[in-house]
Coordinates of C-alpha atoms and ligand atoms in Angstrom, one line a residue:
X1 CA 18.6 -11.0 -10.0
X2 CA 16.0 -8.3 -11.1
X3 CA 12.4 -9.5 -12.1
X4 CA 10.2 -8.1 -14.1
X5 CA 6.6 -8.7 -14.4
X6 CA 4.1 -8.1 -17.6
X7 CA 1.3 -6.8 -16.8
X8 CA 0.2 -3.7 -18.9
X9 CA -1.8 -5.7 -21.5
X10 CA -5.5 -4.8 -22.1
X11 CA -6.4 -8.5 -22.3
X12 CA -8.9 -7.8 -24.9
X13 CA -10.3 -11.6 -25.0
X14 CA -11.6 -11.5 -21.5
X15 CA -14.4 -9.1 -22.6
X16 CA -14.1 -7.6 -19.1
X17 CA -13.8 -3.7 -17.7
X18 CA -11.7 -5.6 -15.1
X19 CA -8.1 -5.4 -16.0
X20 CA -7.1 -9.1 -16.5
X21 CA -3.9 -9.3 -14.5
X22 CA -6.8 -7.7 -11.9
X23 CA -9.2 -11.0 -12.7
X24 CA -9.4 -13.2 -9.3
X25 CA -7.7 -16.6 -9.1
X26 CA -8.5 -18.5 -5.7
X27 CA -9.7 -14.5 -5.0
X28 CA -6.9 -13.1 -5.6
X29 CA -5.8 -11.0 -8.8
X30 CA -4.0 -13.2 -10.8
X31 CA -1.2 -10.7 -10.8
X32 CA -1.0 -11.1 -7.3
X33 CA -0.5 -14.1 -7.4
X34 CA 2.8 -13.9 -9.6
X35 CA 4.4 -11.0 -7.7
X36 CA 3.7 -13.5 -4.5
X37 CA 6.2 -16.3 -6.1
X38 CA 8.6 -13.2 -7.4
X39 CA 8.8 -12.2 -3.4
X40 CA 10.4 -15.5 -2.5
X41 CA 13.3 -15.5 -4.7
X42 CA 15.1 -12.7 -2.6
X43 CA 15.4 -10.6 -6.0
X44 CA 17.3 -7.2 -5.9
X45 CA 14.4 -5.6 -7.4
X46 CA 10.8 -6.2 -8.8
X47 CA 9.5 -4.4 -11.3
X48 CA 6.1 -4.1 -12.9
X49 CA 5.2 -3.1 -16.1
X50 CA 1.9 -1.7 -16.1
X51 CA 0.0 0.2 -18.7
X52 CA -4.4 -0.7 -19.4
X53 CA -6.6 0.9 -16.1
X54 CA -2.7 1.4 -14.5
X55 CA -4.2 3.4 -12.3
X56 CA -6.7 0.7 -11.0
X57 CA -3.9 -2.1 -11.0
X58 CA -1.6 0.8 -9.3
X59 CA -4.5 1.1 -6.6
X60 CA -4.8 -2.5 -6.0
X61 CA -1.2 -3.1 -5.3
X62 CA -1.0 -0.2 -2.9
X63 CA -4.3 -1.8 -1.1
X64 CA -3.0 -5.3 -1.0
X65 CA 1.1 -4.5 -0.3
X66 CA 0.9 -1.6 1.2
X67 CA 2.1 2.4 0.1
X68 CA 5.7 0.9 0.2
X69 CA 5.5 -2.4 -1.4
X70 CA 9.2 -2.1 -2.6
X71 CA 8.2 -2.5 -6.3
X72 CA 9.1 -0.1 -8.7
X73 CA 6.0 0.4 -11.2
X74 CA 6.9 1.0 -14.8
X75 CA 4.3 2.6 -17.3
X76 CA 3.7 1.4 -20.8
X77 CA 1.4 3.5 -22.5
X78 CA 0.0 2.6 -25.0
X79 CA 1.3 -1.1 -25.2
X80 CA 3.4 -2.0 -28.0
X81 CA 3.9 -5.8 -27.4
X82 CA 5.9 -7.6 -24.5
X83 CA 9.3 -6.6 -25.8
X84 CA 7.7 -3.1 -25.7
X85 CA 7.0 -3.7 -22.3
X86 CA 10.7 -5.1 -21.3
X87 CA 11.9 -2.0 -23.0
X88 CA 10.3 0.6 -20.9
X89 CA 11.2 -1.8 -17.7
X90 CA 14.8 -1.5 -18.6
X91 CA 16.3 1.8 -17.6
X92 CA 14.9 0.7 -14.0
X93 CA 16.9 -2.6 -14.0
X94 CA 19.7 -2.9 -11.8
X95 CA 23.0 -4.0 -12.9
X96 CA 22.2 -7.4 -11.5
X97 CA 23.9 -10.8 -13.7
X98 CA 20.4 -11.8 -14.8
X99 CA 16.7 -10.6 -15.4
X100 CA 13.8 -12.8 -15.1
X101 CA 10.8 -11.9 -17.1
X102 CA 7.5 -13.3 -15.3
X103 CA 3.9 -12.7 -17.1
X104 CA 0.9 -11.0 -15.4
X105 CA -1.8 -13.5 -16.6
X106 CA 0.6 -17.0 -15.8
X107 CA -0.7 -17.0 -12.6
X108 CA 0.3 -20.5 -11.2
X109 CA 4.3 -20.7 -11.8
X110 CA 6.1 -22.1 -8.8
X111 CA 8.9 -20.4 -7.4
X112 CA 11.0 -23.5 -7.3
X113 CA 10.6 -23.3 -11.3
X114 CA 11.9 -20.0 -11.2
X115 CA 15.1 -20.6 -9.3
X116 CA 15.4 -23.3 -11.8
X117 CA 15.1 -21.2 -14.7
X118 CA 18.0 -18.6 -13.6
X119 CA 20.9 -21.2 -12.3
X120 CA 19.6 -22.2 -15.8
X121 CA 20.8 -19.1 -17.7
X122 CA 23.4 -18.1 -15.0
X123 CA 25.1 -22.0 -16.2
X124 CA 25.0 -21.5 -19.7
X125 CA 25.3 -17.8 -19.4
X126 CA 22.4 -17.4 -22.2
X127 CA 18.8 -17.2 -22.2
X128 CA 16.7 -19.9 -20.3
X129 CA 13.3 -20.4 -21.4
X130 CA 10.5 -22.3 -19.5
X131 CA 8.6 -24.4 -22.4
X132 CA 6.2 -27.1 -21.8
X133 CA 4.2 -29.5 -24.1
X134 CA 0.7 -29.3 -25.7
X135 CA -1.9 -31.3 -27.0
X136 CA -3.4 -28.2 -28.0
X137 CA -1.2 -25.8 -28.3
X138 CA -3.3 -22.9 -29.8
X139 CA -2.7 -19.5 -29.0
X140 CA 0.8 -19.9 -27.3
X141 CA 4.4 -19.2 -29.3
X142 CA 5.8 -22.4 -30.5
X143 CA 9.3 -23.0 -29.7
X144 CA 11.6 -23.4 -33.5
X145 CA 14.7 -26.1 -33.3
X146 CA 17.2 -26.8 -35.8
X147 CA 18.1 -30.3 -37.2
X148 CA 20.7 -30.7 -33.9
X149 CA 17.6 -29.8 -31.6
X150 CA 19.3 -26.5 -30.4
X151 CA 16.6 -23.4 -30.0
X152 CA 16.3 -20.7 -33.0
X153 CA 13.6 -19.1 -32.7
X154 CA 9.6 -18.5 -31.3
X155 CA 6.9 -18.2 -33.9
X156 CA 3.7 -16.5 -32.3
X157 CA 0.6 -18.3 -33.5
X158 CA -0.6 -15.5 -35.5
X159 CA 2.7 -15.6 -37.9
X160 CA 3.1 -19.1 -38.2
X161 CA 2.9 -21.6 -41.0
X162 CA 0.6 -24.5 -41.0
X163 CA 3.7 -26.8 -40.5
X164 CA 4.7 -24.8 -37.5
X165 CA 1.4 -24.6 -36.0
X166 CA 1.6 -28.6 -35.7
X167 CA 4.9 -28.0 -32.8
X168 CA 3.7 -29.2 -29.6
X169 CA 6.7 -27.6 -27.9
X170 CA 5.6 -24.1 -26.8
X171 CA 6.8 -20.8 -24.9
X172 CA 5.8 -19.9 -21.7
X173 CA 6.7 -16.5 -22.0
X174 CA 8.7 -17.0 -18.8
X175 CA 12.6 -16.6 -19.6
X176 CA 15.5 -15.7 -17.4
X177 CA 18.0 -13.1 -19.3
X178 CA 21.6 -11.9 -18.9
X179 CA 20.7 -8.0 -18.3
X180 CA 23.5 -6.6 -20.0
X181 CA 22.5 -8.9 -23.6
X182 CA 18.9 -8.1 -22.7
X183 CA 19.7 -4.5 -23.2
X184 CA 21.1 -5.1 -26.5
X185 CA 18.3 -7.6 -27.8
X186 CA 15.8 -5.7 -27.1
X187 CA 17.0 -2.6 -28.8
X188 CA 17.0 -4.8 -31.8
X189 CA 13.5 -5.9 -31.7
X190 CA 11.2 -5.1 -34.7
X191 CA 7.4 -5.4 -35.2
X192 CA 7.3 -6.5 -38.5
X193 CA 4.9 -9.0 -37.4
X194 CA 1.1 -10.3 -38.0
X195 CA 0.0 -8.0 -35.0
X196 CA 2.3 -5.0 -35.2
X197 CA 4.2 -5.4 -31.7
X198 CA 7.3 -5.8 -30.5
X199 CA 7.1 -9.4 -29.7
X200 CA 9.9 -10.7 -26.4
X201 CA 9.7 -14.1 -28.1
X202 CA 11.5 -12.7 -30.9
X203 CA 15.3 -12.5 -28.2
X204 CA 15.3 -16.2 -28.9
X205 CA 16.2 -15.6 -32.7
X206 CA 18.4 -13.1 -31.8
X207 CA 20.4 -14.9 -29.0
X208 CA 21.0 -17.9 -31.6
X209 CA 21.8 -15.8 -34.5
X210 CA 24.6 -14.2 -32.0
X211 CA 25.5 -17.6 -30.8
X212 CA 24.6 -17.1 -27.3
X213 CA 22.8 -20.5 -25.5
X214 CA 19.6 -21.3 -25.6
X215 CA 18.5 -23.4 -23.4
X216 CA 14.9 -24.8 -22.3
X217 CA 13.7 -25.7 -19.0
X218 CA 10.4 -27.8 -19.3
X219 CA 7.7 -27.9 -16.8
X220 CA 4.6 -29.2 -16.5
X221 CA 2.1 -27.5 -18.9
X222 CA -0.7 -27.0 -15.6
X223 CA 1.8 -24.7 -13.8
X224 CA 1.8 -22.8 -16.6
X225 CA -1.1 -22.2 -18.2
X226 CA -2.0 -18.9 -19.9
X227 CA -5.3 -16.8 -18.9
X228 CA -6.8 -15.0 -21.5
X229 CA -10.1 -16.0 -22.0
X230 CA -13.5 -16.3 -18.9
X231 CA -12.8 -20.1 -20.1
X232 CA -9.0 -20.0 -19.5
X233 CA -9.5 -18.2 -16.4
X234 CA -12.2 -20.8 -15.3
X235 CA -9.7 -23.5 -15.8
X236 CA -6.5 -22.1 -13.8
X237 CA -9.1 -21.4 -11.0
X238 CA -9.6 -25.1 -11.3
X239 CA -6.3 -26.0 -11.4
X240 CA -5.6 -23.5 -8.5
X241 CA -8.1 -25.0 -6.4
X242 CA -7.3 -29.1 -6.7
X243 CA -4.1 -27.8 -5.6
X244 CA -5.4 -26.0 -2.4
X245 CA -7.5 -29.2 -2.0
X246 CA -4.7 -31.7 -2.5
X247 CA -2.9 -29.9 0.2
X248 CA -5.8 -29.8 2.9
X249 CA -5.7 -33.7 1.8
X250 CA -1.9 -34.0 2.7
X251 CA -2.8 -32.5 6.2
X252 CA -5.0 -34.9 6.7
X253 CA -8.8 -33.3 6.0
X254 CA -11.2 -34.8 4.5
X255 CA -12.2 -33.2 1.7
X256 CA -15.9 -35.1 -0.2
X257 CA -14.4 -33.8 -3.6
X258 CA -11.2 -32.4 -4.5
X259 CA -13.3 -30.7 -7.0
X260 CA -15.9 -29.3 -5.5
X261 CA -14.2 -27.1 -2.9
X262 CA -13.3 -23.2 -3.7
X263 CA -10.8 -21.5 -1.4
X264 CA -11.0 -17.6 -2.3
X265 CA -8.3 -16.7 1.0
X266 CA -6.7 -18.5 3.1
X267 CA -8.4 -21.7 5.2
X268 CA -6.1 -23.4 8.4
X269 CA -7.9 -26.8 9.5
X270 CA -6.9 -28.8 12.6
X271 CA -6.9 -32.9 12.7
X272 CA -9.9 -34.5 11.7
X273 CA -11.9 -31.9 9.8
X274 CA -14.6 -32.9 7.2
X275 CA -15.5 -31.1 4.6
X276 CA -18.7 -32.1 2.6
X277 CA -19.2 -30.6 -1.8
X278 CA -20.0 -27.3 -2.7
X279 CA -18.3 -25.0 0.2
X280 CA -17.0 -21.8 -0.5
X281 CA -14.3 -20.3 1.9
X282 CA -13.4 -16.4 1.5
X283 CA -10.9 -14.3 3.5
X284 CA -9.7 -16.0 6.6
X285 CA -11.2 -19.0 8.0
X286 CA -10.0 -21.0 11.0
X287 CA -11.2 -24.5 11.4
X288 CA -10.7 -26.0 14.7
X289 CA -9.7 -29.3 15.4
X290 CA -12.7 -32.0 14.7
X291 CA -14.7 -29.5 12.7
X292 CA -17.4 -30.5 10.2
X293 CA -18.4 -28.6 7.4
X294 CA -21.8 -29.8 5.8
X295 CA -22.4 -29.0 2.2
X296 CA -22.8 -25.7 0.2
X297 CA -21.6 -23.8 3.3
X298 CA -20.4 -20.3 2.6
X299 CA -17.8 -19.4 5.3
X300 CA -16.0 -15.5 5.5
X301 CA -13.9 -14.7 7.8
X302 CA -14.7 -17.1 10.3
X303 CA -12.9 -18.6 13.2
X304 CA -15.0 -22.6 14.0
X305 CA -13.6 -24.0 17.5
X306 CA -12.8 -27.5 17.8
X307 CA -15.6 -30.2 17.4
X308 CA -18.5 -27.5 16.2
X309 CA -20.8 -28.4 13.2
X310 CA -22.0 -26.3 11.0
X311 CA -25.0 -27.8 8.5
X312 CA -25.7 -27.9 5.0
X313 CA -26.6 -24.1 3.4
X314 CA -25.6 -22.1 5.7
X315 CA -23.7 -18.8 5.5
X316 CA -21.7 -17.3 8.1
X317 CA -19.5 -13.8 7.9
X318 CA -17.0 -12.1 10.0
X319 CA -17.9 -14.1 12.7
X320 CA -16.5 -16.9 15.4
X321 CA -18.5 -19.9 16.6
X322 CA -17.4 -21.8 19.9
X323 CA -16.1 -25.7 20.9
X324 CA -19.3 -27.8 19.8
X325 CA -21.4 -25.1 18.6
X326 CA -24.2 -26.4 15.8
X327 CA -25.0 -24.3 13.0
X328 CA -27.4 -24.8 10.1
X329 CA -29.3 -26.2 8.4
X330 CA -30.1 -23.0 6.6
X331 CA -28.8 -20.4 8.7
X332 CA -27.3 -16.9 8.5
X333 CA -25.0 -15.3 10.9
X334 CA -23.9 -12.1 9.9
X335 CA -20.5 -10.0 11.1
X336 CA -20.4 -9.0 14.5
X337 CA -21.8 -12.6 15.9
X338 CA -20.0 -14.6 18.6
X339 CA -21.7 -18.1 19.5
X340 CA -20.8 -19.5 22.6
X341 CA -19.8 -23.3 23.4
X342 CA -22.3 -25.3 22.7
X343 CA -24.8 -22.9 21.4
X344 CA -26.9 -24.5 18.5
X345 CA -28.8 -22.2 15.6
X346 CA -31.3 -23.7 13.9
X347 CA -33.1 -23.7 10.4
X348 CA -34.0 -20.0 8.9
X349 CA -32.4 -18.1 11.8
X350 CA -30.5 -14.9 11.3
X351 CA -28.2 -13.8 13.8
X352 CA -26.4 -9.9 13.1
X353 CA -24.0 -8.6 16.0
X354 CA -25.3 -10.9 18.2
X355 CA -23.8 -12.7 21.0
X356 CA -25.0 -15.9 21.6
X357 CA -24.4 -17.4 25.3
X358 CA -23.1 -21.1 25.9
X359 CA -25.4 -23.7 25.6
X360 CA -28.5 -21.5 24.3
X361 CA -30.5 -22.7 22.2
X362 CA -32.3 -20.6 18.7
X363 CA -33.5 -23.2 16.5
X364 CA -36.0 -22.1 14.4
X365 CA -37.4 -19.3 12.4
X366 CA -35.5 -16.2 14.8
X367 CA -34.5 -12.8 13.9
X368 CA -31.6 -12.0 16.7
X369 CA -29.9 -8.7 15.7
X370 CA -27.5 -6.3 18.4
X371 CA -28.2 -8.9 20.7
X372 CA -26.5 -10.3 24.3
X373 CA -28.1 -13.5 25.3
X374 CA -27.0 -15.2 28.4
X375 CA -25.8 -19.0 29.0
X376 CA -28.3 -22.0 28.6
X377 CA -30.8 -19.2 27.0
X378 CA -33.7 -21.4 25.2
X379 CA -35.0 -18.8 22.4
X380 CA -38.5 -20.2 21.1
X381 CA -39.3 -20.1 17.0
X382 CA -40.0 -17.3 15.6
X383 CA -38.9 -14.7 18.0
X384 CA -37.4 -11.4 16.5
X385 CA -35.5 -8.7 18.1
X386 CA -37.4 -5.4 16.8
X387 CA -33.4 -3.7 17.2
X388 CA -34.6 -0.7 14.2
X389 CA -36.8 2.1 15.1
X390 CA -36.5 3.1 11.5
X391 CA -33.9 5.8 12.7
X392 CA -31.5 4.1 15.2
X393 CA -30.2 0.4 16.1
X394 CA -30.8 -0.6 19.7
X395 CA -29.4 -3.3 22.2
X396 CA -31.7 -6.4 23.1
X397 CA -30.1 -8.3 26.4
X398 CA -31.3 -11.6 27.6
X399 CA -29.8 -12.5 30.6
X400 CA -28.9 -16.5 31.6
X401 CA -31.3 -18.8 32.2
X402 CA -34.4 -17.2 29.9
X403 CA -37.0 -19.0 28.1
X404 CA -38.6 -17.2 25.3
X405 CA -41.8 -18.8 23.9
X406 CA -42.6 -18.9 20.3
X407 CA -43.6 -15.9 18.0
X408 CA -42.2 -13.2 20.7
X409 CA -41.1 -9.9 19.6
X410 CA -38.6 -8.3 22.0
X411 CA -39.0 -4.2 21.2
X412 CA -35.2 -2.7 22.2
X413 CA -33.6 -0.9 24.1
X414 CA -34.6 -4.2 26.1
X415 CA -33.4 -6.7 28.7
X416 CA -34.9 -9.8 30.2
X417 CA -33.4 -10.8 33.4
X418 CA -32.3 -13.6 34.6
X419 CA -34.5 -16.8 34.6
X420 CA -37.1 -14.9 33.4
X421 CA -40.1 -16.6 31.0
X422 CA -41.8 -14.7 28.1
X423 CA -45.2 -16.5 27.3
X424 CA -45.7 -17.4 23.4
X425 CA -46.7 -14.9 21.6
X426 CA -45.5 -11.9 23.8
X427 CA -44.4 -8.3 22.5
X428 CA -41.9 -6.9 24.9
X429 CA -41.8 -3.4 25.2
X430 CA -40.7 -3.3 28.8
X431 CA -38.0 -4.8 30.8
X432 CA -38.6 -8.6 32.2
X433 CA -38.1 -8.8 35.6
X434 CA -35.9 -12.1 37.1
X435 CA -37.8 -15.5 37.6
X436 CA -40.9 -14.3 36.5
X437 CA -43.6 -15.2 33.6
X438 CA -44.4 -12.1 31.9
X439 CA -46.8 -12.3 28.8
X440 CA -49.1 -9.3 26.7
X441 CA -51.3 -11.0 24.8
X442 CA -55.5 -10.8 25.5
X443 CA -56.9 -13.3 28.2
X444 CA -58.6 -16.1 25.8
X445 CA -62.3 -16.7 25.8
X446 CA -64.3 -19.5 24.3
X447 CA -68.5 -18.8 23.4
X448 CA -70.4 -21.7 24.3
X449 CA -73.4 -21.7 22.4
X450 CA -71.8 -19.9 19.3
X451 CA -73.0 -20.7 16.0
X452 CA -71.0 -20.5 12.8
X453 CA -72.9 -18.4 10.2
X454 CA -74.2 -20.3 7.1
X455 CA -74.9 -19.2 3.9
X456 CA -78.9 -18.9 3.3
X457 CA -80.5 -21.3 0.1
X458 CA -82.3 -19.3 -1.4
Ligands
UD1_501 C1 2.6 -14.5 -25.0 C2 3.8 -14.9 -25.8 C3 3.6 -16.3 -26.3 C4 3.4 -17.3 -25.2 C5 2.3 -16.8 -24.3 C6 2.3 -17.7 -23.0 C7 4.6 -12.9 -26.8 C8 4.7 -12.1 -28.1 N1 3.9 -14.0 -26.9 O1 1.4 -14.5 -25.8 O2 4.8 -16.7 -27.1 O3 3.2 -18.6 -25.7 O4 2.4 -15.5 -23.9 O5 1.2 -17.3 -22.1 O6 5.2 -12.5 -25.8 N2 1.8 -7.3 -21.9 C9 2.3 -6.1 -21.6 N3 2.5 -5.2 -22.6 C10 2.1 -5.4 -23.9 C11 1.6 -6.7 -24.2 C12 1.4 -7.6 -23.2 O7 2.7 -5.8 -20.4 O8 2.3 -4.5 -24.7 C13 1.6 -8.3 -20.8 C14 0.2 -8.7 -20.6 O9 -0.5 -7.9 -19.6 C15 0.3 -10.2 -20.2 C16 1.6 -10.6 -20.8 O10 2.3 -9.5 -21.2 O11 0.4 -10.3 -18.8 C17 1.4 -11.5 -22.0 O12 0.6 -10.8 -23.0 P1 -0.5 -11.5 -23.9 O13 -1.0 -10.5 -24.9 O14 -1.4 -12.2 -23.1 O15 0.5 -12.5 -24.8 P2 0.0 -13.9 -25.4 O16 -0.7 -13.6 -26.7 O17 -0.6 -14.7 -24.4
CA502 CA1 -1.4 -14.4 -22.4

């Protein structure tokens, strides 16, 4: 089978400079996310049609696939219409028995639809079309029967009658082909048409009037819904993400609200994980076994070992936090960190390329940035690394065993050893030695007989 993709349309109604096939889905550009279900049905070739910013969609594909994703890229420039857009994909079709046509902005098809669709066409050798129903079926080609019920035609919104613009029954746009009639058909396409293209809806009249099958497939209209509005795309991102949820369900997670969950990557969760409203996950994310995830927690790229807890608000990136770590409320970690078993971050506390020892302890109020803190560290609120001499970034080391009293500035290149104490209120700007107090801050004095000055009556 050969497949070929649509995605050279300038997707005017999305009021974007982003390509539309480029417009994320679950993160992803939704075109991705079509030439992802095209990969798993072992076709003999994929082809794109590309055309609007092809050089930007071009680019994206080569970042996301790799230089030799295997595709072959077709231009369309300028676009003429979908069966414009076959027509320049078809001197690169192989020779293959059928050709499935996929669309750049139907982001959600299932492969197991697709495999469907072609045993469909290869059955009947005709055309198999994907059709589903609609309340509201504005905007998509409505599927034309004859008195028997047999296909005749597609009528594009734009060129239909009132009558017709009552048929629930409408056109994907998905439809598997034989390639040798598809290279007939489309030769015969005209544009006489309320928008001047050369409309791919338009092979279903042909086929009929040849005799030639055609036959529907019907699937369930959320699998296939269009994108070509902000609101269209807002809804397929929906519909992308209760399905995302629904599977984290199935493993067993508990997810607070199916619909309040947005998975823009890839998230793996072991047994028992909870997951409370409002959390975004991005990239990779690795939830360990017993996790819980309070609400509104951004996670990127993070890896959360078994039994840790990370609190309402917080934000973590490029990061990995240890067995029973706590995180949050209202705390940053930022790439580079590594917190330890049992380590616990607190409210307002910013960590950046920090390592943060087992068991230690920063739970309010800290700055820790290009820091290596020790095991069972206790880190007092308010403390800040001063890593930024306004030039360079320098290293902060806190060995095991330290206690750090509040409101401490540690001045790097720094280290305090071992079992060391800083006195509230310190500014370090030399090494601590082991097992030691060391503190800079003025002895305190108290005046006995001092009197507070008072305004004079006059
Ligand atoms: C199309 C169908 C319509 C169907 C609907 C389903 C046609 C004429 N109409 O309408 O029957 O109900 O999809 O979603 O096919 N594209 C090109 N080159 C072009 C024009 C479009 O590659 O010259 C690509 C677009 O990038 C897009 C896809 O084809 O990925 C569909 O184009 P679009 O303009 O969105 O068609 P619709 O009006 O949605
Ligand atoms: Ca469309």
């Amino acid at each position: 089978m050969n497949v070929v993709i649509l995605a050279a349309g300038k997707g005017t109604r999305m009021r974007s400079a982003l390509p539309k096939v480029l417009q994320p889905v679950g993160g992803l550009p939704m075109l991705f996310h079509v030439i992802d279900a095209a990969k798993t049905l072992q076709a003999k070739q994929i082809s794109c049609v590309i055309g609007h910013e092809a050089h930007q969609v071009q680019t994206a594909l080569g970042l996301h696939y790799g230089a030799d994703h295997e595709m072959s890229l077709v231009l369309q420039s300028p676009a003429h219409g979908t069966g414009h857009a076959v027509a320049c994909a078809l001197p690169s079709l192989g020779a293959a028995a059928t050709t499935l046509i996929l669309y750049g902005d139907v982001p959600l098809i299932p492969p197991h639809a697709l495999k469907t669709l072609v045993a469909c066409s290869e059955q009947h050798n005709g055309i198999a079309v994907l059709t589903t129903r609609l309340n509201n079926p504005t905007g998509y080609g409505r599927i034309l029967r004859n008195a028997q019920q047999a296909i005749v035609g597609c009528v594009e919104e734009k060129d239909a009658s009132d009558e017709q613009r009552h048929i629930q029954e409408v056109n994907t746009g998905i439809m598997a082909v034989p390639t040798a009639q598809l290279h007939r058909w489309v030769g015969q396409l005209k544009n006489d048409n309320a928008q001047g293209e050369y409309y791919l809806t338009d092979l279903l009249g042909l086929a009929a009037r040849d005799g030639v099958a055609v036959v529907s497939a019907d699937i369930e209209s959320d699998l296939v819904q269009g994108v070509n509005s902000q609101e269209q795309r807002a809804e397929v991102e929906r519909l992308y993400q209760r399905r995302l949820a629904s599977e984290l369900m199935a493993a067993g997670v508990q997810v607070a609200d199916p619909n309040r969950i947005d998975i823009r990557g890839r998230l793996t969760a072991g047994s028992e994980v909870r997951i409370d409203v409002g959390c975004v996950f991005e990239g990779q994310v690795e939830l360990g076994d017993h996790v819980q995830i309070g609400p509104n927690v951004v996670l990127k790229n993070v890896r959360i070992e078994a039994g840790a807890r990370i609190e309402a608000m917080s934000h973590l990136e490029d990061c990995s936090v240890g067995p029973r770590a706590t995180i949050g409320p209202f705390a940053r970690i930022r790439p580079g960190s590594v917190l330890a078993e049992g380590s616990h971050v607190g409210n307002f506390t910013e960590l950046k390329n920090t390592r943060l020892g087992p068991y230690s302890k920063a739970n309010h109020l800290s700055y820790l940035g290009d820091a290596q803190i020790g095991a069972r560290v206790n880190v007092g609120a308010g403390t800040i690394t001063c890593n930024y001499d306004g030039a360079e970034k320098h290293r902060t080391v806190i060995e095991d065993d330290v206690f750090i009293g509040s409101d401490t500035q540690l001045v790097a290149p720094v280290v305090v050893h071992e079992g060391a104490t800083l006195g509230a209120g310190t500014t370090l700007t030399a090494d601590a030695p082991a097992h030691q107090l060391t503190l800079s801050r003025t002895r305190q004095t108290s005046v006995a007989r001092w009197k507070r000055p008072k305004k004079q009556s006059h």
